[in-house]
Coordinates of C-alpha atoms in Angstrom, one line a residue:
Chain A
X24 CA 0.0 0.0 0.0
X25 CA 3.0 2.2 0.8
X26 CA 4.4 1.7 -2.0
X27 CA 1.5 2.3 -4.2
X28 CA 0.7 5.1 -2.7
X29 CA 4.0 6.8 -2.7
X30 CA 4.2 5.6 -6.3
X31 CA 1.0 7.4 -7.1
X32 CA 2.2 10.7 -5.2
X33 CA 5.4 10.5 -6.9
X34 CA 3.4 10.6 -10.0
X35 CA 1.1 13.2 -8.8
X36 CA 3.7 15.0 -7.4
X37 CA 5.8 15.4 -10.0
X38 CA 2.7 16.1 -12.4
X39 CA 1.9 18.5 -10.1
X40 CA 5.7 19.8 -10.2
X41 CA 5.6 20.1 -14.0
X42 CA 2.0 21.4 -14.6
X43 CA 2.2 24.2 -11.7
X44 CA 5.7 25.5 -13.5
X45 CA 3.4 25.8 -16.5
X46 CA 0.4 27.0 -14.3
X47 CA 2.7 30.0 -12.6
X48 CA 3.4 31.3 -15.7
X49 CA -0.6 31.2 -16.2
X50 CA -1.5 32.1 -13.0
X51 CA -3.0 35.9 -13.4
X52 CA -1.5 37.4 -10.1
X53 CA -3.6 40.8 -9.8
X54 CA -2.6 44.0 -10.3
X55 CA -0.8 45.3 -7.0
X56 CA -2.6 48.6 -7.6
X57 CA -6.2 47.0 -7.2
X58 CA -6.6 46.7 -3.7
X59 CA -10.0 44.6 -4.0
X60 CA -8.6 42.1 -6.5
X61 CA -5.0 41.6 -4.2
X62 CA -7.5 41.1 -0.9
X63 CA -9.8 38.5 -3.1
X64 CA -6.4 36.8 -4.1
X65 CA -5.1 36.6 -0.9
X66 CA -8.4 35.1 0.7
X67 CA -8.6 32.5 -2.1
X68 CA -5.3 31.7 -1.3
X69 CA -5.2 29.5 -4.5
X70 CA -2.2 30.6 -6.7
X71 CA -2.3 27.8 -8.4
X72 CA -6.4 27.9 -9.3
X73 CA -5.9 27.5 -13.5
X74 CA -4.4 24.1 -12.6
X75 CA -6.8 23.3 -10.0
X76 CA -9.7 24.2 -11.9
X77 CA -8.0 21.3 -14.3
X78 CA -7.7 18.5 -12.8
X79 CA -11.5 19.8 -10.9
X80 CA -12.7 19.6 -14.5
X81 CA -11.3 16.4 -15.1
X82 CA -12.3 14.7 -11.9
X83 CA -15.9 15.7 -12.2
X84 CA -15.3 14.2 -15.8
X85 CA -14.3 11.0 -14.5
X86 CA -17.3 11.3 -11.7
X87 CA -19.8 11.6 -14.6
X88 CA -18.9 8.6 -16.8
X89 CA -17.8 6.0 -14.0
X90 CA -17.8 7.3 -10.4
X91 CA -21.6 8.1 -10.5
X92 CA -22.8 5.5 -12.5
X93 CA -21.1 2.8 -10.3
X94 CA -22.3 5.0 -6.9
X95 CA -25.6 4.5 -8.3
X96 CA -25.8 1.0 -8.9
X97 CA -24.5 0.4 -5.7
X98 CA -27.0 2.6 -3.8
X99 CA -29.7 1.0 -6.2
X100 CA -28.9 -2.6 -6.0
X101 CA -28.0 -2.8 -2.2
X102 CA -30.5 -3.3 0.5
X103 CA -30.2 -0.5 3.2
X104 CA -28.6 -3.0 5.7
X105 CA -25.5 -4.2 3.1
X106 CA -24.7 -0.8 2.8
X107 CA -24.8 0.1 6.6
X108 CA -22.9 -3.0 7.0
X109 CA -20.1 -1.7 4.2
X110 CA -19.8 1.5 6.1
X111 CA -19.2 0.3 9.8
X112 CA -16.8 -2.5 7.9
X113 CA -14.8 0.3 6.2
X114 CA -15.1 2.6 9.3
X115 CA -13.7 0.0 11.7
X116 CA -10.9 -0.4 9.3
X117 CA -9.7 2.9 9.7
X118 CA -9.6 2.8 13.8
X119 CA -6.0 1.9 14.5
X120 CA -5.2 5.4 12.0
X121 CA -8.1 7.1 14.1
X122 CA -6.3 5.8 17.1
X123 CA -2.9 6.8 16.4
X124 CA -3.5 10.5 15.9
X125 CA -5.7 10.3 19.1
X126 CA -2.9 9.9 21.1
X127 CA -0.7 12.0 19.2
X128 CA -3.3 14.8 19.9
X129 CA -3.3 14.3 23.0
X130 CA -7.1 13.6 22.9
X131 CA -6.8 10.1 25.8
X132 CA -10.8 10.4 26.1
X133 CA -11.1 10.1 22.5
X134 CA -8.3 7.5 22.1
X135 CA -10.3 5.2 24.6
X136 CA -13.5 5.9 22.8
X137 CA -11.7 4.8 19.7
X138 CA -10.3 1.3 21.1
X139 CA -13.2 0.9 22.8
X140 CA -15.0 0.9 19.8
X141 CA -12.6 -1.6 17.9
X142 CA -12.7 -3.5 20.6
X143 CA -16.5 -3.9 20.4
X144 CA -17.0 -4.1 17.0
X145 CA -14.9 -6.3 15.9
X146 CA -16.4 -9.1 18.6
X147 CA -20.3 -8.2 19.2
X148 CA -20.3 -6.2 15.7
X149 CA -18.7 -9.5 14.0
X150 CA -15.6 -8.3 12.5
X151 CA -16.8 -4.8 12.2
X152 CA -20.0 -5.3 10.1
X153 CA -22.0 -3.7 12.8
X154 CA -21.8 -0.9 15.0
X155 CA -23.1 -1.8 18.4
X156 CA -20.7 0.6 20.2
X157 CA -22.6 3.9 19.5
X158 CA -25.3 2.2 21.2
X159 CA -23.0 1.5 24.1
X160 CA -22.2 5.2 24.0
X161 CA -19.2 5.4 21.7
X162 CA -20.4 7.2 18.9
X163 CA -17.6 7.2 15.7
X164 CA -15.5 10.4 15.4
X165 CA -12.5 11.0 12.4
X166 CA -8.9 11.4 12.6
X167 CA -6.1 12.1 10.3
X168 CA -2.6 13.5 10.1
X169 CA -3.4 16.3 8.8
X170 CA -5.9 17.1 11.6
X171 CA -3.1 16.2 13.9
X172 CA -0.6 19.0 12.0
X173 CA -3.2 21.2 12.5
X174 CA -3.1 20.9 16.1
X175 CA 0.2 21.4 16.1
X176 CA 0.0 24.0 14.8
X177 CA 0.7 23.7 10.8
X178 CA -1.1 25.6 8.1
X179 CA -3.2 24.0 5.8
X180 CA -1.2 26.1 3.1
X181 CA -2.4 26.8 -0.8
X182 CA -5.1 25.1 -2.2
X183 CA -4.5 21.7 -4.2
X184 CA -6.9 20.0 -6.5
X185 CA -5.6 16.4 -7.3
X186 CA -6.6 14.0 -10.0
X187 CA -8.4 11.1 -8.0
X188 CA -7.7 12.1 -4.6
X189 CA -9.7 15.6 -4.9
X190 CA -9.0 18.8 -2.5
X191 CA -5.4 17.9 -1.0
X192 CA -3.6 21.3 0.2
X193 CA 0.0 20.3 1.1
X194 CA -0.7 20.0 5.3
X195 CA -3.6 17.4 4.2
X196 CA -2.0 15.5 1.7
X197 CA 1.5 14.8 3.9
X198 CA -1.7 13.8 6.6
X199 CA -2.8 11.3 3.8
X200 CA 0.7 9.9 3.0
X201 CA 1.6 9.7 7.0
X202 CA -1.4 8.1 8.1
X203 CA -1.0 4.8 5.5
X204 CA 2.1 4.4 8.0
X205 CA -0.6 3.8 11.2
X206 CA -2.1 1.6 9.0
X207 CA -2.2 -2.2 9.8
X208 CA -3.6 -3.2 6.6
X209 CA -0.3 -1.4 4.7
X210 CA 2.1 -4.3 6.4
X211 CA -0.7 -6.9 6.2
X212 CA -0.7 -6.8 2.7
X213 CA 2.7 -5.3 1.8
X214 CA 3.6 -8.2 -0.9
X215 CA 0.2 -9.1 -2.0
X216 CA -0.3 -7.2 -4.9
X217 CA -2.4 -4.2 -3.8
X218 CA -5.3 -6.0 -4.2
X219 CA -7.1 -5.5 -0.6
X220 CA -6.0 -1.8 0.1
X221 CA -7.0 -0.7 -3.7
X222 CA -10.3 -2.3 -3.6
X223 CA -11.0 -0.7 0.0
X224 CA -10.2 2.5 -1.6
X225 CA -12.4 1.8 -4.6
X226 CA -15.1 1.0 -1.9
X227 CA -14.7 3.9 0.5
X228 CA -15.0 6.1 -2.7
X229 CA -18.0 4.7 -4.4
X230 CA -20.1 4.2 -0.7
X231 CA -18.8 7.9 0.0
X232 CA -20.2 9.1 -3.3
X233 CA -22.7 6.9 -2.9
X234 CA -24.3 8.7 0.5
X235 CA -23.8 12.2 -1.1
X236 CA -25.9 11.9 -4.8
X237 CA -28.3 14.0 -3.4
X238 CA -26.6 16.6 -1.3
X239 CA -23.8 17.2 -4.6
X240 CA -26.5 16.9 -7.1
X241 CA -27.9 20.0 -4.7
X242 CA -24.6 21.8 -4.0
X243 CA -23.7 21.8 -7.7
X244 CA -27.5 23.3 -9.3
X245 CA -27.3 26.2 -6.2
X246 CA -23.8 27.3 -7.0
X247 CA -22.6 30.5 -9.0
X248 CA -19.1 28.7 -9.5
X249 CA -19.2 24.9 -8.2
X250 CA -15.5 24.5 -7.9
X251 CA -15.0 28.1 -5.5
X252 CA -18.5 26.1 -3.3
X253 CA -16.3 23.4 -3.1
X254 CA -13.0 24.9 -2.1
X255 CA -14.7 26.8 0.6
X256 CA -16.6 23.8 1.9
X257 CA -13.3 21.5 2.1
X258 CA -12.2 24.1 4.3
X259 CA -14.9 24.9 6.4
X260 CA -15.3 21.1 6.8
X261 CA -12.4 20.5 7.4
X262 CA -11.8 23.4 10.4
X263 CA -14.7 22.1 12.0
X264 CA -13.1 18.4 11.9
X265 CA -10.5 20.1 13.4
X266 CA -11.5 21.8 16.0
X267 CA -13.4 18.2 17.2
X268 CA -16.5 20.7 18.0
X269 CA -15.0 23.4 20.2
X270 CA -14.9 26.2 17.5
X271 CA -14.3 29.2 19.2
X272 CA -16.7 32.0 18.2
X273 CA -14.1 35.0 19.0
X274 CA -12.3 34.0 15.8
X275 CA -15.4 34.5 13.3
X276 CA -14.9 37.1 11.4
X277 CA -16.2 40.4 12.5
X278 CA -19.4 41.5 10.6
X279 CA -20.3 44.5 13.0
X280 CA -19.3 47.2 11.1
X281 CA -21.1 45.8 7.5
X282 CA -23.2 48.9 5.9
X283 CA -24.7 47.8 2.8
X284 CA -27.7 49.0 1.6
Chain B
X11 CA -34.5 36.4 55.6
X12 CA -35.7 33.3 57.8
X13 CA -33.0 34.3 60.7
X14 CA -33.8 37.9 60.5
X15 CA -37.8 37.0 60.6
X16 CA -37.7 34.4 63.4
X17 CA -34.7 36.7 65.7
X18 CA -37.6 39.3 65.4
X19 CA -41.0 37.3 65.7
X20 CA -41.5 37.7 68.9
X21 CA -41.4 41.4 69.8
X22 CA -42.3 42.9 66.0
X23 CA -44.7 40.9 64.7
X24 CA -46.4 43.6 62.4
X25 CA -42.7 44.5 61.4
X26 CA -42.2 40.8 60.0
X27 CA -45.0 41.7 57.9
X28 CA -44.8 44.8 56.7
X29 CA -41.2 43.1 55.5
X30 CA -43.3 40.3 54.1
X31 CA -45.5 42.6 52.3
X32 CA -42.2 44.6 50.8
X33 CA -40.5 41.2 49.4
X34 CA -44.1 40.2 47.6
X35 CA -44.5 43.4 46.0
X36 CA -40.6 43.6 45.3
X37 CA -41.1 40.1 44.0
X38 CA -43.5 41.3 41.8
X39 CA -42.3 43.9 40.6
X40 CA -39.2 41.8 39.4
X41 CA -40.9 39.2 38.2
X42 CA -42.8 41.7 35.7
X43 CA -39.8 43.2 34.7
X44 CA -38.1 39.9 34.3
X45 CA -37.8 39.7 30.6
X46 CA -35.8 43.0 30.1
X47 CA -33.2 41.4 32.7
X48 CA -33.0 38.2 30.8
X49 CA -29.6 38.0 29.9
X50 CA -28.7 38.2 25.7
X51 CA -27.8 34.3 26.1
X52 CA -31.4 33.3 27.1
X53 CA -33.1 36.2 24.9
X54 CA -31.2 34.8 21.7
X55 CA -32.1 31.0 22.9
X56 CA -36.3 31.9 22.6
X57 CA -35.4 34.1 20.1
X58 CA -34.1 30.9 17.6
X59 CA -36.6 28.5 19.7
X60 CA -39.6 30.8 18.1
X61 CA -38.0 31.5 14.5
X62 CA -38.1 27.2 14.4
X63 CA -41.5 27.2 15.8
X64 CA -42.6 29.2 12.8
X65 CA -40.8 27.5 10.5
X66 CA -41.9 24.3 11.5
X67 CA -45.8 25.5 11.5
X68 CA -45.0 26.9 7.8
X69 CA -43.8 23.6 6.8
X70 CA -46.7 21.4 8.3
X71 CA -49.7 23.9 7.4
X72 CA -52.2 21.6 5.3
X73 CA -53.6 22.7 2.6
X74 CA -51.2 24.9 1.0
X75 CA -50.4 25.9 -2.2
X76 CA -46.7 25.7 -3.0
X77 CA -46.8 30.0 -4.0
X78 CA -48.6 30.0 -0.8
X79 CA -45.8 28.3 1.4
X80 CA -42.8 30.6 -0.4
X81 CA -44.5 33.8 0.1
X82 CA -44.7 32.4 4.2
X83 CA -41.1 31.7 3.6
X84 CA -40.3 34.6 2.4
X85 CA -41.9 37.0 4.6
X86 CA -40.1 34.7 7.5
X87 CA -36.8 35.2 5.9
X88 CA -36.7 38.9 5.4
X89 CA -38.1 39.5 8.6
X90 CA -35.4 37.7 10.6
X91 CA -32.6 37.5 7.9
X92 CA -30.3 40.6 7.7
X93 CA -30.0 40.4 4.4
X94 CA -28.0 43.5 3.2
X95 CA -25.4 42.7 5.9
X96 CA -25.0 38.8 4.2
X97 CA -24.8 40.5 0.8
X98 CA -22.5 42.7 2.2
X99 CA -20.3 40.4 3.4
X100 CA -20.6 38.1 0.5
X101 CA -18.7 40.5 -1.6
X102 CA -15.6 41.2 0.9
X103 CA -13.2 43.3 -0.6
X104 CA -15.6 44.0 -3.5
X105 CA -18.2 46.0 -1.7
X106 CA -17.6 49.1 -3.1
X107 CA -17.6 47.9 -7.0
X108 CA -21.4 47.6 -7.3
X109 CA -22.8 51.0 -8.8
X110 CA -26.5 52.0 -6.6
X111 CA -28.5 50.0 -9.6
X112 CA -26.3 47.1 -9.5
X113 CA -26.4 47.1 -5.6
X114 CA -30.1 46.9 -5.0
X115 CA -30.5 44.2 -7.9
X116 CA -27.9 42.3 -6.1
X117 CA -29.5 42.7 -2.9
X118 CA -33.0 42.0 -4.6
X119 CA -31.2 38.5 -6.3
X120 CA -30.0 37.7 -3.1
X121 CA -33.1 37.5 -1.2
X122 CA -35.0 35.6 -4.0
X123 CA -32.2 33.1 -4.3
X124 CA -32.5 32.6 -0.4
X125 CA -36.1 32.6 -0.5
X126 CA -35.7 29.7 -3.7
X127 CA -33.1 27.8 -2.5
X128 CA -34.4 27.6 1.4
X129 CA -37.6 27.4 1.0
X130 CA -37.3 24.2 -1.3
X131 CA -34.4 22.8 1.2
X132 CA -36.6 22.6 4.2
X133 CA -39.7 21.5 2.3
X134 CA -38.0 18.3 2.4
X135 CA -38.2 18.0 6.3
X136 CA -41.0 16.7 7.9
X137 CA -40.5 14.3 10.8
X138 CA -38.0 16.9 12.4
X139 CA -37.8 17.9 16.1
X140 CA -35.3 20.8 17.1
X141 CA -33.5 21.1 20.2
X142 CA -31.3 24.1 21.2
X143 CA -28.5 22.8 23.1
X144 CA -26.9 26.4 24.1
X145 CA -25.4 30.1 23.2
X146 CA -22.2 31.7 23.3
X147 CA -21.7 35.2 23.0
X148 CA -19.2 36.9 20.9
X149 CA -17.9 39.7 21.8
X150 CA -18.8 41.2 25.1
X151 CA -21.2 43.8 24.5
X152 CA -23.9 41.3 23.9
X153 CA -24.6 42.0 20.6
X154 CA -23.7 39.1 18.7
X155 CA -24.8 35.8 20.1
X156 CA -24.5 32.1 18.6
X157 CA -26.5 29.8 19.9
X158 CA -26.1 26.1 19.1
X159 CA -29.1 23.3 18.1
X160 CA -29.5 20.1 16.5
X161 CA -32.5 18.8 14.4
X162 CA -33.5 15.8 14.9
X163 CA -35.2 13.0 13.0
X164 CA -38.4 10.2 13.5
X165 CA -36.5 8.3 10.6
X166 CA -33.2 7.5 12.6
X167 CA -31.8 9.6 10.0
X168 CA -27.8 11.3 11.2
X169 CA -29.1 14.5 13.5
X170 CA -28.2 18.1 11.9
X171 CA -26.3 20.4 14.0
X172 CA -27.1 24.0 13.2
X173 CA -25.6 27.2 15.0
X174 CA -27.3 30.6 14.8
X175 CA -25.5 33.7 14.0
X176 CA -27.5 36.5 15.7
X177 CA -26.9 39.9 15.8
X178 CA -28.7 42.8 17.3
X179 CA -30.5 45.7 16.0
X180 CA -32.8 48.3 16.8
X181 CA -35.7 46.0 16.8
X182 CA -34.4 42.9 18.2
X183 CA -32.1 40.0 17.6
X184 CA -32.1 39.3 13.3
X185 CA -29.9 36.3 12.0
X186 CA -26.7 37.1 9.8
X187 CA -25.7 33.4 9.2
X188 CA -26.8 30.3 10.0
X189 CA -24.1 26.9 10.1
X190 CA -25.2 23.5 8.8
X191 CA -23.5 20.6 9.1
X192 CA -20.3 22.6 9.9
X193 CA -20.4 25.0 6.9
X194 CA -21.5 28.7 7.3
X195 CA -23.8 29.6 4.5
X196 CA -22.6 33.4 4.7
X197 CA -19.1 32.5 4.7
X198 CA -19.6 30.1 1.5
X199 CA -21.5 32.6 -0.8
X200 CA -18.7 35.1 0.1
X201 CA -15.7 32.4 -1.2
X202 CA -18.1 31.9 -4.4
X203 CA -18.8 35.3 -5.2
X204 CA -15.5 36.6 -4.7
X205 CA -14.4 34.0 -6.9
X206 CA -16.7 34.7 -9.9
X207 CA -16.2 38.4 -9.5
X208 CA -12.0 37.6 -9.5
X209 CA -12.6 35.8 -12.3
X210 CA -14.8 38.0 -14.6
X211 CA -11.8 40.7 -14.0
X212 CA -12.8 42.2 -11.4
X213 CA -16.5 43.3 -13.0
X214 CA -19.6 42.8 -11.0
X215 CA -22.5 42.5 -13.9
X216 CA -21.0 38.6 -14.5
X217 CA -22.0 37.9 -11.1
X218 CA -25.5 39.7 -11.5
X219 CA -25.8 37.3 -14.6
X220 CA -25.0 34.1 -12.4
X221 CA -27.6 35.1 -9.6
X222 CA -30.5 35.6 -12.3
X223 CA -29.5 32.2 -13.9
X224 CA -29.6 30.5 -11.0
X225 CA -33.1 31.5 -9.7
X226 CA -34.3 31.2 -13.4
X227 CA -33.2 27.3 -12.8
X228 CA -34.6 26.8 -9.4
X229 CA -38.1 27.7 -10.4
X230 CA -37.3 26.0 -13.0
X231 CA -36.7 23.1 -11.1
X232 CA -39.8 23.8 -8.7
X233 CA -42.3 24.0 -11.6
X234 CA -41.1 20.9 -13.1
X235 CA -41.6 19.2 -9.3
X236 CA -45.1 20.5 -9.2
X237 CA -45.9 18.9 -12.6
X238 CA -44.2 15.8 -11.9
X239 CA -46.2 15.6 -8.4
X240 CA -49.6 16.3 -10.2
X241 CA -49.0 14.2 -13.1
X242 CA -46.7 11.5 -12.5
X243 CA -45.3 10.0 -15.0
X244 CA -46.1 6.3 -15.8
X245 CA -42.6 4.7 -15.7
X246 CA -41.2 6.7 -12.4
X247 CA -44.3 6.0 -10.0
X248 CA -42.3 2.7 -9.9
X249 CA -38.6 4.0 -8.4
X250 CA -40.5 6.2 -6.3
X251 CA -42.4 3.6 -4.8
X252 CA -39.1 1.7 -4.4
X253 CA -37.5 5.1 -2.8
X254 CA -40.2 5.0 -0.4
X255 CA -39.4 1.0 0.3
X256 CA -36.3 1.8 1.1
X257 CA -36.6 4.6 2.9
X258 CA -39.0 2.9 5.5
X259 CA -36.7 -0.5 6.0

């Protein structure tokens, strides 16, 4: 899994190397002179938006003639309860990652929560398929690397917009590459010829896109510019993830002083 | 008040009661004046507990036309939406570009698209309960306060958090932004705006044109609903049937 995985960012990083050269040169830094149009740069904080855009376009290609076709079969040919069952399964996968950057948080409540829930699922829940420990009163939370750079205090830095792997600004996607390292399942299958890992990530993506037809189908017919909706709903998402809850109102902006009319 | 009433009781009876008397009346008195006392916590609190408990009798109201049920909507929305501050805001740095004609169309495309977009969004609730959990002020002047609630479903469906943005005026609390599911809606219309603006060098009339396409496809979108629910058509009643299969499991 490692291996595929740095394979793929290799790849990816060295298109994204060679296409963001090109995309500088494109990139239309504003005029220092217009005040408005440096402020709306800066708060994008997406110099390198005309690649972005790109692979955005590409991706949502891609989602049209497979991604979305396969979500849907899967949605329309599974029972309610296989697909419930896929979820927890995937989910309880992902504990021992969830786990590790627990504890590297700090977060020990959470960490218990987290083995706890392992624990119980993968005996009562048989092998994960079910989810008895939210009824116990360990409901699921998520963890990543990047989440646990954040807390340290890292930047998510510039936006990035990766072919297959979606929004990916550099603090996230070092979490991505770190976190297949807390991963059981990356020494498990180390020789074996990708097979389990890729078609978990297949999975994950399909019951992911799967569970959001709707709520995208929705997102995409209200927006002025679907990929700028996107960008600022990775972020917002992803702060909230972050902050496990506790977002602290002093640091919204401040909207006092607005006169528009 | 005890101690100082039972030390006396003996010798000063008609004192104890002359007391007794002045802590009703005080009583009183406070008790009537209670609600301008009420701290901006608990005032925002009933404030978003009533704003649901209109929505909510909007949204289960029999025998409504659709027409009927946006123009409830909307006269909800633009009484407790500030809605020139949000399109303020939405535009950032850019809120000086708009000419006087440009601005109140803006403003005017704003509140439609609300009204469009919102109104259809919650019509698909209908087994909801809402609970407010809390508020937290910002700021200490008690002007701006966020309270914090969760909607709940009959279904078993995933509960929605939603925080309230409030900020007072003249007249009362109004809502400047309201957070679903961890995204504030203020805060992503500003991101997309900016961006189209940004991208349509820096000219506003691109972003007028996006606004008026939009609603034009919502109502699209609703009128093609309203046909579809009168008439259905013979090969969906099928999936729908299924939909509603599922949904029930």
């Amino acid at each position: 899994m490692t291996e595929l995985v740095n394979n793929k960012v290799n790849k990816a990083l060295a298109l994204v190397l060679g296409v963001s050269l090109f995309a500088a040169g494109c990139a239309t830094a504003p005029d220092p002179a217009d005040e408005a149009a440096v402020a709306a740069y800066e708060e994008a904080n997406d110099p390198l938006e005309p690649m972005n855009r790109y692979f955005f376009e590409l991706n949502r290609f891609a989602d049209i003639i497979l991604l979305r076709p396969a979500a849907e079969i899967y949605d329309g040919v599974l029972p309610r309860q296989a697909k419930q069952g896929v979820r927890h399964f995937l989910d309880n996968l992902r504990a021992p990652v969830i786990l590790a950057n627990d504890v590297l948080q700090g977060e020990w409540n959470r960490a218990e929560t987290t083995a706890t829930r392992f624990g119980i699922n993968t005996t009562v829940g048989v092998l994960g398929l079910d989810d008895p420990a939210t009824d116990y009163g360990y409901a699921r939370h998520g963890e990543d690397f990047g989440q646990t750079l954040a807390v340290y205090g890292v930047n998510e830095g510039p936006y990035l917009f990766l072919p297959v792997l979606g929004p990916a600004p550099p603090r996230d996607l070092t979490g991505v590459v770190v976190d297949q390292f807390f991963d059981p399942l990356t020494y498990i299958f180390w020789d074996d010829g990708y097979t389990v890992p890729v078609t978990r990530f297949v999975l994950n993506g399909v019951d992911l896109r799967a569970r959001n037809l709707e709520v995208l189908d929705e997102i995409e017919r209200t927006s002025v510019d679907y990929y700028a909706t996107i960008r600022s709903l990775y972020r917002q998402s992803r702060a909230e993830e972050i902050a496990n809850g506790q977002t602290n109102v002093e640091d919204l902006p401040d909207i006092s002083n607005i006169s528009f009319e | 008040m005890t101690t100082f009433s039972q030390a006396v009781a003996p010798s000063a009876r008609p004192l104890t009661k002359l007391f007794t008397g002045a802590a009703l009346t005080a009583g009183l008195l406070f008790a009537s004046l209670a609600p301008a006392f009420a701290s901006p916590k608990e005032e925002a609190i009933n404030y978003v507990q009533q704003l649901a408990d209109e929505t909510i009798s909007i949204l289960s109201k029999d025998g409504q036309t659709p027409s009927e049920r946006e123009a409830a909507f909307r006269e909800l929305f633009t009484k407790n939406l500030d809605i020139p501050r949000v399109a303020g805001f939405a535009l950032g740095q850019y809120a000086r570009l708009p000419s006087p004609e440009e601005k109140k169309e803006y403003i005017q495309l704003i509140e439609e698209f609300i009204v469009k977009v919102y109104a259809n969004r919650l019509s698909a609730y209908t087994d909801q309960t809402f609970h407010v959990n809390g508020a937290v002020e910002k700021g200490s002047k008690g002007k701006e306060v966020i309270v914090d609630s969760k909607i709940e479903f009959a279904s078993g469906r995933e509960p929605v958090p939603v925080d309230w943005w409030l900020l007072r005026q003249d007249e009362g609390f109004k809502v400047f932004d309201v957070k679903v599911l961890g995204i504030w809606m203020a805060q992503e219309q500003r991101d997309t705006f900016i961006s189209v603006i940004r991208n349509n060098g820096g000219k506003f009339e691109p972003l007028l044109k996006h606004l008026r396409a939009q609603i034009g496809q919502a109502e699209k979108e609703i009128q093609q609903k309203l046909t579809g629910e009168a008439q259905p058509q013979p090969g969906e009643t099928p999936s729908e049937e299924q939909d509603a299969a599922t949904a029930s499991e």
